[in-house]
Tab-separated table of C-alpha atoms in Angstrom:
chain	number	residue	atom	x	y	z
A	1	MET	CA	-38.717	-13.829	-18.152
A	2	SER	CA	-35.865	-11.316	-17.955
A	3	LYS	CA	-32.737	-11.891	-15.935
A	4	ILE	CA	-31.921	-9.612	-13.039
A	5	ARG	CA	-28.394	-8.336	-13.204
A	6	SER	CA	-26.620	-8.571	-9.906
A	7	LYS	CA	-23.476	-6.880	-11.123
A	8	SER	CA	-23.207	-3.391	-9.771
A	9	LYS	CA	-20.442	-0.872	-10.086
A	10	PRO	CA	-18.001	-0.866	-7.173
A	11	GLN	CA	-18.717	1.875	-4.702
A	12	ARG	CA	-16.396	4.848	-5.017
A	13	ARG	CA	-14.501	5.913	-1.921
A	14	ARG	CA	-13.572	9.409	-0.878
A	15	VAL	CA	-9.800	9.732	-0.641
A	16	VAL	CA	-8.134	12.832	0.808
A	17	PHE	CA	-4.716	13.812	-0.545
A	18	SER	CA	-2.628	16.500	1.137
A	19	PHE	CA	0.720	18.185	0.616
A	20	ARG	CA	2.514	20.832	2.663
A	21	ALA	CA	3.940	23.533	0.396
A	22	PRO	CA	3.948	26.919	2.195
A	23	GLU	CA	5.687	28.765	-0.651
A	24	ALA	CA	3.577	27.311	-3.482
A	25	ASP	CA	1.187	29.339	-5.620
A	26	VAL	CA	-0.463	26.418	-7.452
A	27	VAL	CA	-0.720	22.780	-6.376
A	28	ALA	CA	-2.561	20.039	-8.267
A	29	LEU	CA	-3.145	16.353	-7.720
A	30	VAL	CA	-2.267	14.351	-10.839
A	31	GLY	CA	-2.339	10.653	-11.520
A	32	SER	CA	-3.615	7.672	-13.407
A	33	PHE	CA	-7.178	8.533	-12.283
A	34	ASN	CA	-7.195	11.871	-14.173
A	35	ASP	CA	-4.924	11.155	-17.169
A	36	TRP	CA	-2.079	13.056	-15.445
A	37	ASP	CA	-3.828	16.358	-16.191
A	38	PRO	CA	-2.954	19.075	-13.618
A	39	ARG	CA	-6.064	21.066	-14.563
A	40	ARG	CA	-8.495	18.344	-13.447
A	41	HIS	CA	-7.806	18.259	-9.695
A	42	PRO	CA	-6.487	21.580	-8.396
A	43	MET	CA	-5.788	21.479	-4.681
A	44	HIS	CA	-6.945	24.063	-2.149
A	45	ASN	CA	-4.748	25.827	0.375
A	46	LYS	CA	-6.349	25.176	3.765
A	47	GLY	CA	-3.983	27.572	5.529
A	48	HIS	CA	-0.357	27.510	6.649
A	49	GLY	CA	0.647	25.948	3.327
A	50	LEU	CA	-1.408	22.768	3.723
A	51	TRP	CA	-2.984	21.888	0.377
A	52	LYS	CA	-5.807	19.322	0.179
A	53	LYS	CA	-7.989	17.630	-2.398
A	54	THR	CA	-10.695	14.979	-1.925
A	55	VAL	CA	-11.469	12.693	-4.864
A	56	ALA	CA	-13.909	9.794	-5.284
A	57	LEU	CA	-12.116	6.712	-6.586
A	58	ALA	CA	-13.341	3.224	-7.417
A	59	PRO	CA	-11.536	0.345	-5.696
A	60	GLY	CA	-8.138	-0.334	-7.226
A	61	GLU	CA	-4.561	0.882	-7.265
A	62	TYR	CA	-3.587	4.281	-8.640
A	63	GLU	CA	-0.323	6.065	-9.373
A	64	TYR	CA	-0.082	9.759	-8.513
A	65	LYS	CA	2.156	12.754	-7.925
A	66	PHE	CA	1.722	16.426	-7.103
A	67	TRP	CA	2.212	19.247	-9.621
A	68	ILE	CA	3.596	22.190	-7.643
A	69	ASP	CA	4.244	25.431	-9.500
A	70	GLY	CA	5.077	23.441	-12.634
A	71	GLN	CA	7.283	20.829	-10.944
A	72	TRP	CA	6.528	17.139	-10.294
A	73	LYS	CA	6.802	16.174	-6.622
A	74	GLU	CA	6.415	12.829	-4.886
A	75	ASP	CA	4.319	12.482	-1.750
A	76	PRO	CA	6.839	12.557	1.149
A	77	ARG	CA	4.275	10.901	3.457
A	78	ASN	CA	3.812	7.826	1.230
A	79	ASN	CA	6.730	5.455	0.704
A	80	ARG	CA	4.764	3.172	-1.653
A	81	THR	CA	6.188	3.959	-5.086
A	82	ARG	CA	6.629	2.518	-8.552
A	83	PRO	CA	9.290	3.546	-11.096
A	84	ASN	CA	7.963	5.494	-14.067
A	85	PRO	CA	9.352	5.773	-17.633
A	86	PHE	CA	10.914	9.176	-16.852
A	87	GLY	CA	13.527	7.862	-14.410
A	88	THR	CA	11.676	8.922	-11.270
A	89	SER	CA	8.926	7.294	-9.212
A	90	ASN	CA	5.191	7.715	-8.797
A	91	ASN	CA	3.409	7.183	-5.497
A	92	LEU	CA	0.815	4.429	-5.175
A	93	ALA	CA	-2.616	4.770	-3.577
A	94	ALA	CA	-4.754	1.690	-2.964
A	95	VAL	CA	-8.514	2.041	-2.581
A	96	SER	CA	-10.149	-0.966	-0.914
A	97	ILE	CA	-13.595	-2.386	-1.581
A	98	GLU	CA	-14.609	-2.037	2.054
């Protein structure tokens, strides 16, 4: 008799990130979920300088920033931060199970 495995992967949740940068040419979402690679999650200008990106993340806590025209920027709408080794801070995003 074989055992039935009840362990399933946690359900990923859609998380929307946004940043207002009217003068920007290129905006990317970077963080611990994409190895801090600005090429993996380019954001899209939805008009009037509002950039958005939706990503599917498993439950947990993630560090992130925005890469705007080659410059690191913190999320001004999120005051949850953690110091990083470069003397600045990263924002924190928590994805719940429910």
